[in-house]
């Protein structure tokens, strides 16, 4: 028996969550209209989702489920978590159908749902690898088996399916599996949990969808059991930290181990806090977040610096060319930030989500929507062969295809992450051009149009399209990056108002809003040079360029000199030239600044020499052209750098 909960929600529904001071809007409340994000959503719909379906068919994800269902006698193919990529694709397609109906996508989704249904065992168990390849090892390999991880993705897909279509069909499959898991591993029944967190946030969302308390308690049990070395040290990574099993969650002081696992777990713990309000959990999350942003975060928002074990490094261990920065880890960071934002109402979480979205995530997919990075380095020599998993060239798919459908589900649901509401107000977190139509929790209806060419232009216009002449509060995030480019300017109906944000980073405009009211928010978009903490070895003596929320990089094809020979002139105030190039990289602002080309030919065959020579040899003034980091590797292969030496 499935309780009826609201169909109308996005990936996260905190409408009834006691500890969410700001709550999610219903699905469809935000329509992205024009601008960079609507373009990405269109590419996602027209290219990435159909391409992804084709790739899942080619790679064997569908076939593996057919074998499990007894519909095929082929051989199982791919890693043991193949089902999870298919589930993520279903989730993405459901968000897309909810955003804008599509008969083609709906047919593909229903085909997948029928197959998933057919593959499920009578006892509720569902995992094609363990059903087909290793039935005798079912529920024995919690370190690397990914059974609960795959179950988590099934649950998220099922919740998305129900919210998009109103059908209980896939949710019923997920519930049968969740009940099977609860029977085996629920509170008081064993010590198991998954080496790859994911099911925690899925179970909390299943609780939100069904109001069945057992699922929340099961998520809590999986969290409580971690930190006693049950999973490790064992296996190829030889570390309980890798699995977030070194320290109990409540005692954790830092982010460590596999970055995606660490942040999926953090998002799940934040979900549990949103429902239970256990302060110790929030304290732990606060410590972890502080550790991440002050010691382990790339300028792009990317995280997880080590190729070895896809892990967080030590503090300040942030290499550029060898950065791992898995696309999935950046997406996990956005998921975590989104929950922390709702817990705290503090802009720092929306600031980091913005930085991560525009840089570390957007770089992960090509402009045409069909090629994917697995790792997102901050420098590259342009050689096609890199360490592993694609390196500097995006690929149509990966053997480990976690990232592509993760990007798809985030982009299809992006509207969800732009705004929240409370009793008497609406909070705008991301300035995507959009139309927002919702009710405040008080019931007041609000319709708002957000216009502008953000992130290229700092002029943001919000027009009240509908209001019932009641007093409510419109809160606008004043981005942290703008503090260095000049104060934000705000006018309401042409009248200048004090734009100083509150301690939470939001400017709260409380008034009696009428249809036609206009708020003009202007953010100064001057390019700015950034320096890094001196303890980061890879960026010492370097600067990077940012404009608005975008991190810039230089790519070989735009330079007259070798990227390796370039340095930025910081001896006097740098002058920047910014020009809009509509035909370049789908339309970008190119920033040009003055620098030097060093003559490296004087080094001849030497790697080292005494310092009494001029440091670089002779140098020539040169113009350096920078493009947004997210757009690199969409043209011919060549070197790229985010951080450039200071001349
Ligand atoms: Zn991934």
XYZ file of C-alpha atoms and ligand atoms in Angstrom:
648
model
C 0.000 0.000 0.000
C 1.572 3.245 -1.155
C 0.551 6.382 0.648
C -0.172 9.303 -1.596
C 2.322 12.051 -1.213
C 2.759 15.009 -3.467
C 3.526 14.080 -7.062
C 4.626 17.581 -7.676
C 8.201 17.702 -6.442
C 11.690 17.731 -7.892
C 14.592 15.497 -6.853
C 14.331 16.630 -3.223
C 11.061 17.397 -1.471
C 11.589 19.163 1.837
C 8.093 20.649 2.027
C 7.393 18.653 5.187
C 10.977 18.473 6.486
C 11.050 19.971 9.992
C 14.608 21.289 9.792
C 14.399 22.908 6.362
C 14.105 26.620 7.064
C 13.841 27.124 3.311
C 11.877 24.532 1.419
C 11.867 23.222 -2.107
C 9.359 24.419 -4.672
C 7.072 22.014 -6.454
C 8.399 20.538 -9.708
C 7.635 22.735 -12.655
C 7.587 25.871 -10.509
C 10.743 27.058 -12.247
C 10.982 27.127 -16.023
C 14.359 28.120 -17.375
C 13.749 30.497 -20.263
C 16.547 31.469 -22.609
C 20.103 31.799 -21.495
C 22.879 29.325 -21.008
C 20.908 26.875 -18.899
C 17.875 26.545 -21.115
C 20.332 25.879 -23.940
C 22.005 23.159 -21.877
C 18.600 21.653 -21.046
C 17.699 21.597 -24.726
C 20.975 19.894 -25.643
C 20.405 17.465 -22.774
C 16.948 16.607 -24.110
C 17.770 16.477 -27.821
C 21.245 14.942 -27.662
C 22.489 13.696 -24.298
C 19.436 11.663 -23.271
C 18.945 9.868 -26.634
C 22.717 9.403 -26.949
C 22.834 8.031 -23.405
C 20.081 5.528 -24.122
C 21.981 4.336 -27.187
C 25.224 4.031 -25.207
C 23.508 2.061 -22.407
C 22.184 -0.311 -25.059
C 25.617 -0.628 -26.704
C 27.506 -1.076 -23.430
C 25.211 -3.862 -22.254
C 23.356 -2.162 -19.376
C 19.971 -3.039 -20.854
C 21.109 -6.480 -21.968
C 22.348 -7.328 -18.465
C 18.864 -6.689 -17.097
C 17.349 -8.718 -19.938
C 19.579 -11.643 -18.931
C 18.478 -11.234 -15.321
C 14.860 -11.205 -16.476
C 15.357 -14.412 -18.466
C 14.790 -12.606 -21.744
C 18.290 -13.078 -23.139
C 20.993 -15.724 -22.973
C 23.842 -13.323 -23.714
C 26.891 -12.957 -21.441
C 26.865 -10.322 -18.696
C 28.983 -7.320 -19.719
C 30.571 -4.428 -17.848
C 31.358 -3.669 -14.215
C 29.079 -4.911 -11.455
C 27.329 -1.552 -11.004
C 25.956 -1.425 -14.577
C 22.355 -1.167 -13.348
C 23.052 2.106 -11.550
C 23.899 3.982 -14.768
C 20.650 2.832 -16.336
C 18.697 3.919 -13.248
C 20.347 7.349 -13.349
C 19.372 7.675 -16.999
C 15.756 6.790 -16.120
C 15.820 9.389 -13.343
C 17.189 12.013 -15.750
C 14.603 11.168 -18.402
C 11.822 11.424 -15.804
C 12.976 14.904 -14.747
C 12.992 15.857 -18.412
C 9.473 14.522 -19.002
C 8.311 16.422 -15.940
C 9.927 19.567 -17.311
C 8.521 19.173 -20.798
C 6.561 16.163 -22.057
C 8.129 13.996 -24.733
C 6.426 10.948 -26.224
C 9.766 9.567 -27.407
C 11.428 9.840 -24.002
C 8.322 8.582 -22.227
C 8.317 5.481 -24.428
C 11.986 4.818 -23.668
C 11.337 5.267 -19.942
C 8.370 2.897 -19.949
C 10.438 0.327 -21.830
C 13.116 0.558 -19.168
C 10.532 0.347 -16.366
C 9.017 -2.824 -17.832
C 12.471 -4.381 -18.072
C 13.407 -3.439 -14.503
C 10.096 -4.858 -13.309
C 10.706 -8.114 -15.190
C 14.223 -8.501 -13.781
C 13.149 -8.239 -10.137
C 13.156 -11.504 -8.199
C 10.112 -12.695 -6.300
C 11.768 -11.842 -2.972
C 12.266 -8.241 -4.098
C 15.975 -8.544 -4.821
C 17.192 -6.803 -7.964
C 20.746 -6.600 -9.235
C 21.661 -7.986 -12.634
C 25.295 -8.741 -11.766
C 24.560 -10.777 -8.653
C 21.548 -12.472 -10.241
C 23.417 -13.460 -13.406
C 27.104 -13.753 -12.525
C 27.439 -14.389 -8.815
C 24.210 -15.438 -7.071
C 26.242 -17.228 -4.410
C 27.954 -13.962 -3.442
C 24.735 -11.980 -3.039
C 24.906 -9.708 0.035
C 28.465 -10.751 0.883
C 30.584 -8.062 -0.821
C 29.672 -4.845 0.906
C 33.036 -3.222 0.232
C 33.069 -3.203 -3.567
C 29.822 -4.952 -4.479
C 27.697 -1.801 -4.939
C 24.446 -3.710 -4.311
C 23.004 -1.103 -1.961
C 24.430 1.667 -4.173
C 22.517 0.288 -7.163
C 19.424 -0.052 -4.975
C 19.771 3.618 -4.040
C 19.814 4.679 -7.676
C 16.781 2.476 -8.360
C 14.912 4.198 -5.521
C 15.830 7.676 -6.784
C 14.730 6.740 -10.308
C 11.469 5.356 -8.943
C 10.717 8.489 -6.927
C 11.467 10.630 -9.995
C 9.241 8.380 -12.126
C 6.336 8.736 -9.759
C 6.758 12.477 -9.444
C 6.955 12.827 -13.228
C 4.207 10.447 -14.309
C 2.012 9.791 -11.294
C 2.520 6.078 -11.879
C 3.356 3.823 -8.929
C 4.763 1.126 -11.182
C 8.502 1.692 -10.724
C 7.993 2.901 -7.151
C 6.376 -0.448 -6.361
C 9.542 -2.199 -7.601
C 11.694 0.095 -5.470
C 9.507 -0.454 -2.415
C 9.658 -4.231 -2.783
C 13.457 -3.976 -2.902
C 13.626 -1.479 -0.033
C 11.437 -3.781 2.086
C 13.680 -6.723 1.225
C 16.703 -4.661 2.321
C 14.940 -3.517 5.484
C 14.060 -7.129 6.362
C 17.689 -8.154 5.970
C 19.563 -5.125 7.262
C 17.144 -2.863 9.103
C 17.801 -1.462 12.594
C 18.835 -4.274 14.949
C 19.424 -6.643 12.049
C 23.158 -6.892 11.409
C 25.943 -4.452 10.788
C 25.913 -4.130 7.015
C 26.200 -0.926 5.025
C 27.456 -0.135 1.542
C 31.039 0.644 0.567
C 29.630 3.276 -1.773
C 27.154 5.589 -0.019
C 24.124 6.609 -2.088
C 21.245 4.608 -0.653
C 21.108 6.921 2.394
C 19.746 9.959 0.530
C 17.591 7.675 -1.641
C 15.912 6.116 1.407
C 15.220 9.527 2.946
C 13.586 10.630 -0.311
C 11.565 7.390 -0.352
C 10.440 8.266 3.175
C 9.462 11.747 1.968
C 7.492 10.243 -0.904
C 5.713 7.507 1.069
C 5.885 8.828 4.692
C 6.930 5.274 5.657
C 9.187 5.858 8.660
C 11.049 2.536 8.244
C 12.947 3.934 5.273
C 14.247 6.913 7.244
C 15.261 4.612 10.096
C 17.020 2.289 7.656
C 18.995 5.225 6.244
C 19.906 6.180 9.811
C 21.075 2.637 10.566
C 23.351 2.636 7.521
C 24.892 5.905 8.738
C 25.240 4.785 12.364
C 27.157 1.629 11.446
C 29.986 3.413 9.644
C 33.268 4.327 11.209
C 34.319 1.154 12.983
C 36.499 -0.334 10.242
C 33.965 -2.972 9.266
C 34.786 -2.635 5.559
C 38.479 -2.001 5.726
C 41.356 -2.158 5.524
C 40.807 -4.563 2.665
C 40.925 -4.743 -1.082
C 42.871 -2.711 -3.526
C 42.544 0.644 -1.796
C 43.495 -0.738 1.598
C 41.888 1.981 3.619
C 38.785 2.286 5.712
C 38.953 6.036 5.010
C 38.291 5.238 1.353
C 34.863 3.892 2.353
C 34.114 6.533 5.017
C 34.484 3.765 7.569
C 37.452 5.069 9.572
C 35.630 7.450 11.908
C 31.969 7.356 13.040
C 29.948 9.960 11.164
C 29.186 11.967 14.308
C 32.894 12.290 15.145
C 34.099 13.154 11.656
C 36.208 16.284 11.407
C 37.338 16.207 7.781
C 36.439 15.035 4.303
C 38.558 12.079 3.303
C 38.651 9.037 1.085
C 36.792 8.579 -2.176
C 35.320 11.976 -2.975
C 32.004 10.884 -4.510
C 31.391 8.457 -1.663
C 32.267 11.068 0.958
C 29.879 13.657 -0.459
C 27.021 11.295 -1.302
C 27.228 10.276 2.339
C 27.342 13.904 3.485
C 24.246 14.655 1.384
C 22.492 11.645 2.908
C 23.435 12.701 6.436
C 22.133 16.207 5.690
C 18.882 14.600 4.524
C 18.620 12.685 7.800
C 19.270 15.898 9.739
C 16.534 17.676 7.754
C 14.080 15.072 9.067
C 15.395 14.331 12.562
C 17.178 17.506 13.630
C 19.955 15.646 15.419
C 22.394 18.460 16.121
C 25.480 16.239 16.307
C 24.983 15.287 12.676
C 24.855 18.925 11.611
C 27.952 19.740 13.670
C 29.823 16.970 11.887
C 28.698 18.217 8.485
C 29.794 21.733 9.378
C 33.285 20.533 10.254
C 33.552 18.530 7.046
C 32.371 21.418 4.902
C 34.850 23.774 6.545
C 37.682 21.319 5.935
C 36.687 20.942 2.291
C 36.370 24.618 1.385
C 39.409 25.842 3.324
C 41.863 23.065 2.429
C 40.689 20.662 -0.287
C 38.743 22.558 -2.929
C 39.831 23.563 -6.423
C 39.097 27.031 -7.756
C 36.607 25.403 -10.136
C 34.685 23.835 -7.255
C 36.178 20.484 -8.271
C 37.059 18.079 -5.477
C 38.970 14.851 -5.066
C 42.519 15.651 -6.141
C 43.962 12.142 -6.296
C 43.775 9.695 -9.161
C 44.734 7.022 -6.640
C 41.456 5.880 -5.099
C 39.614 8.883 -6.624
C 40.175 10.477 -3.254
C 40.552 13.730 -1.409
C 44.223 14.520 -0.892
C 45.883 15.951 2.175
C 45.193 19.606 2.966
C 46.479 21.863 0.139
C 47.269 18.835 -2.034
C 45.684 20.263 -5.159
C 47.736 19.460 -8.256
C 46.543 21.055 -11.491
C 47.474 18.705 -14.311
C 47.031 15.620 -12.148
C 43.775 16.835 -10.626
C 41.140 14.130 -10.564
C 38.034 16.256 -10.012
C 35.555 13.642 -11.148
C 32.432 15.169 -12.625
C 30.322 13.045 -10.245
C 32.161 14.472 -7.229
C 31.266 17.998 -8.321
C 27.630 16.942 -8.727
C 27.734 15.350 -5.271
C 29.010 18.655 -3.891
C 26.029 20.480 -5.402
C 23.653 17.917 -3.870
C 25.252 18.424 -0.466
C 25.266 22.221 -0.790
C 21.587 22.197 -1.772
C 20.645 20.399 1.443
C 22.916 22.534 3.635
C 21.398 25.657 2.104
C 17.949 24.514 3.151
C 19.173 23.691 6.649
C 20.992 26.969 7.247
C 19.707 29.593 4.828
C 23.308 30.715 4.309
C 24.503 31.906 0.925
C 27.907 30.246 1.164
C 26.288 26.981 0.151
C 24.584 28.509 -2.894
C 27.846 30.307 -3.725
C 29.730 27.025 -3.836
C 26.938 25.336 -5.782
C 27.192 28.135 -8.351
C 30.976 27.908 -8.623
C 30.800 24.140 -8.971
C 27.954 24.147 -11.474
C 29.429 26.715 -13.877
C 32.932 25.311 -13.736
C 33.580 21.795 -12.408
C 30.298 20.305 -13.687
C 29.774 22.218 -16.923
C 33.312 21.333 -18.046
C 32.400 17.651 -17.734
C 30.303 17.589 -20.909
C 31.031 18.825 -24.435
C 29.012 21.664 -25.901
C 27.257 19.211 -28.229
C 26.147 17.138 -25.225
C 27.575 13.816 -26.398
C 31.153 13.696 -25.068
C 32.153 13.423 -21.429
C 35.115 14.034 -19.193
C 35.595 11.680 -16.300
C 38.374 13.801 -14.762
C 38.453 17.575 -14.965
C 42.073 18.769 -14.640
C 43.033 22.433 -14.315
C 45.982 22.154 -16.682
C 46.813 19.922 -19.574
C 49.626 19.518 -22.070
C 47.269 18.657 -24.903
C 48.608 15.167 -25.479
C 45.752 12.777 -26.230
C 47.007 10.029 -23.921
C 46.634 10.910 -20.283
C 46.723 8.946 -17.069
C 43.435 7.207 -17.491
C 39.757 7.678 -18.018
C 39.895 10.025 -20.919
C 42.239 12.738 -19.763
C 42.081 15.854 -21.907
C 39.697 14.527 -24.549
C 36.083 13.947 -23.788
C 34.724 10.520 -24.780
C 31.299 9.395 -25.972
C 30.974 7.117 -22.944
C 33.119 5.515 -20.269
C 33.527 1.879 -19.217
C 32.657 3.235 -15.804
C 29.792 5.438 -17.003
C 28.764 7.069 -13.738
C 29.325 10.665 -14.842
C 27.287 11.010 -18.073
C 23.842 10.146 -16.657
C 24.702 12.093 -13.508
C 25.155 15.230 -15.630
C 21.885 14.422 -17.430
C 19.862 14.169 -14.227
C 21.329 17.385 -12.836
C 20.729 19.403 -16.004
C 17.181 18.098 -16.491
C 16.332 19.121 -12.905
C 18.329 22.352 -12.763
C 15.286 24.546 -12.191
C 14.851 22.751 -8.869
C 18.095 24.245 -7.555
C 17.392 27.897 -8.342
C 14.897 28.971 -5.663
C 13.243 28.034 -2.354
C 10.362 29.346 -0.265
C 9.340 29.759 3.327
C 6.245 31.047 5.115
C 6.449 34.550 3.790
C 9.038 34.635 1.110
C 10.802 33.419 -1.960
C 14.579 33.044 -2.073
C 16.497 33.254 -5.345
C 19.777 31.345 -5.270
C 20.824 31.068 -8.909
C 20.293 33.755 -11.513
C 19.317 31.651 -14.499
C 16.866 33.383 -16.804
C 13.605 31.816 -15.702
C 9.945 32.075 -14.906
C 8.964 31.103 -11.369
C 5.380 30.373 -10.465
C 4.726 29.082 -6.989
C 2.892 29.572 -3.737
C 4.676 30.653 -0.598
C 4.094 28.348 2.343
C 1.549 30.868 3.594
C -0.405 30.153 0.412
C 0.380 33.469 -1.241
C 0.690 32.921 -4.992
C 3.752 34.411 -6.638
C 4.781 34.586 -10.283
C 8.100 36.115 -11.139
C 10.144 36.523 -14.299
C 13.910 36.637 -14.090
C 15.589 38.184 -17.131
C 19.205 38.767 -17.990
C 22.232 37.273 -19.634
C 23.907 35.947 -16.497
C 26.665 34.680 -16.202
C 27.856 36.969 -19.014
C 26.116 40.090 -17.795
C 25.522 41.233 -14.214
C 22.230 43.013 -14.981
C 19.488 40.857 -13.459
C 15.866 41.942 -13.771
C 13.062 40.434 -11.717
C 9.514 41.319 -12.657
C 6.557 40.392 -10.488
C 4.059 38.938 -12.934
C 1.483 37.955 -10.389
C 0.910 38.690 -6.704
C -2.145 39.076 -4.528
C -1.111 42.432 -3.051
C 0.146 40.947 0.169
C 3.416 41.623 1.917
C 6.142 39.079 1.465
C 9.910 38.926 1.244
C 11.956 38.451 -1.894
C 15.467 37.359 -0.934
C 18.288 37.672 -3.423
C 21.668 36.030 -3.039
C 24.459 38.557 -3.341
C 27.205 36.322 -4.760
C 30.389 36.125 -2.705
C 32.470 36.693 -5.841
C 30.925 40.145 -6.265
C 32.423 41.431 -3.015
C 35.701 42.023 -4.858
C 34.239 43.640 -7.966
C 32.187 46.366 -6.320
C 28.996 46.602 -4.314
C 25.820 45.241 -5.813
C 23.285 47.881 -6.825
C 19.589 47.309 -6.381
C 16.580 49.319 -7.439
C 12.938 48.577 -6.804
C 10.645 50.283 -9.311
C 13.490 52.651 -10.165
C 14.234 53.622 -6.541
C 17.676 52.783 -5.219
C 17.514 50.583 -2.116
C 20.232 49.547 0.317
C 21.829 46.480 -1.227
C 23.780 45.382 1.829
C 23.016 41.701 2.324
C 22.133 40.282 5.716
C 24.511 38.075 7.684
C 23.216 35.117 5.681
C 24.399 36.669 2.405
C 20.905 37.449 1.100
C 19.336 40.820 0.468
C 15.806 40.590 1.869
C 13.289 42.888 0.161
C 10.108 42.906 2.211
C 7.201 44.894 0.819
C 3.724 44.727 -0.542
C 4.419 43.349 -3.986
C 2.175 44.194 -6.903
C 1.992 42.899 -10.410
C 4.538 44.749 -12.563
C 6.933 45.563 -9.735
C 10.484 45.536 -11.045
C 13.665 44.708 -9.133
C 16.933 45.582 -10.829
C 20.000 43.878 -9.419
C 23.316 44.895 -10.932
C 26.471 42.967 -10.184
C 29.820 44.315 -11.345
C 31.322 41.832 -13.806
C 34.875 43.176 -14.012
C 37.392 40.376 -14.604
C 39.596 39.727 -11.589
C 42.854 37.958 -10.911
C 42.899 35.330 -8.179
C 45.819 34.077 -6.139
C 45.965 30.844 -4.176
C 47.089 29.950 -0.675
C 50.905 29.700 -0.750
C 50.833 26.187 0.665
C 49.273 24.852 -2.543
C 52.356 23.706 -4.414
C 50.898 23.690 -7.938
C 49.698 27.288 -7.930
C 52.651 28.961 -6.211
C 53.628 32.160 -8.028
C 50.568 31.909 -10.253
C 47.334 33.773 -10.804
C 44.026 32.730 -12.317
C 41.313 34.762 -13.984
C 37.646 34.922 -13.062
C 34.725 36.899 -14.386
C 31.387 36.711 -12.611
C 30.910 33.119 -11.485
C 33.146 31.795 -14.254
C 36.705 30.575 -13.912
C 38.694 31.262 -17.069
C 41.503 29.317 -18.699
C 43.804 29.744 -21.645
C 43.805 27.250 -24.465
C 46.611 26.850 -26.987
C 44.475 27.511 -30.042
C 43.755 31.097 -28.927
C 47.402 32.047 -28.266
C 50.174 33.333 -30.505
C 52.799 31.698 -28.267
C 53.141 28.351 -26.534
C 50.956 28.163 -23.441
C 53.987 26.925 -21.456
C 55.882 30.152 -22.241
C 53.164 32.561 -21.156
C 53.064 34.608 -17.981
C 50.658 37.286 -16.784
C 51.944 40.798 -16.156
C 50.945 41.703 -12.613
C 53.545 44.476 -12.197
C 50.932 47.177 -12.708
C 47.127 47.050 -12.546
C 46.105 44.595 -15.211
C 43.929 45.866 -18.010
C 41.372 43.470 -19.373
C 39.497 43.585 -22.624
C 36.258 41.672 -22.667
C 34.440 40.943 -25.892
C 31.376 38.859 -26.648
C 31.999 36.321 -29.411
C 28.653 34.819 -30.396
C 30.141 32.311 -32.834
C 32.854 31.005 -30.553
C 32.063 27.976 -28.372
C 28.291 28.571 -28.525
C 28.850 32.200 -27.499
C 31.317 33.234 -24.807
C 32.928 36.353 -23.450
C 36.633 36.211 -24.284
C 38.863 38.122 -21.866
C 42.176 39.412 -23.196
C 44.949 40.615 -20.914
C 48.575 41.585 -21.305
C 51.413 39.248 -20.477
C 54.758 38.020 -21.639
C 56.056 35.260 -23.816
C 59.308 33.915 -22.420
C 62.009 32.607 -24.717
C 62.456 29.044 -23.514
C 64.821 28.206 -26.387
C 67.774 29.424 -24.273
C 67.347 26.301 -22.162
C 68.310 24.070 -25.094
C 68.675 20.516 -23.736
C 68.887 21.474 -20.095
C 66.321 20.797 -17.412
C 68.138 22.813 -14.756
C 70.719 25.602 -14.635
C 72.269 28.021 -12.134
C 69.998 30.893 -11.162
C 72.476 33.568 -12.203
C 70.921 33.400 -15.661
C 67.780 35.495 -16.158
C 64.972 33.381 -14.759
C 63.124 32.878 -18.005
C 65.544 34.215 -20.591
C 64.341 37.103 -22.707
C 60.686 37.925 -22.962
C 58.285 39.672 -25.312
C 55.026 41.405 -24.447
C 52.082 39.419 -25.737
C 48.306 39.414 -25.544
C 46.800 36.430 -23.754
C 43.228 35.411 -24.605
C 41.213 33.512 -22.014
C 37.983 31.556 -22.436
C 35.637 30.149 -19.772
C 37.126 26.977 -18.321
C 33.927 25.036 -18.948
C 34.326 25.479 -22.708
C 37.828 24.059 -23.069
C 38.515 20.902 -25.104
C 35.756 21.595 -27.601
C 38.163 22.444 -30.421
C 41.421 20.926 -31.675
C 43.576 19.337 -28.960
C 46.054 21.663 -27.293
C 47.500 22.738 -23.990
C 45.281 24.401 -21.371
C 46.008 26.173 -18.102
C 43.847 27.789 -15.441
C 46.792 29.049 -13.355
C 49.442 31.143 -15.103
C 52.804 32.279 -13.729
C 53.091 35.921 -12.695
C 55.678 37.731 -14.743
Zn 31.463 9.720 -12.262
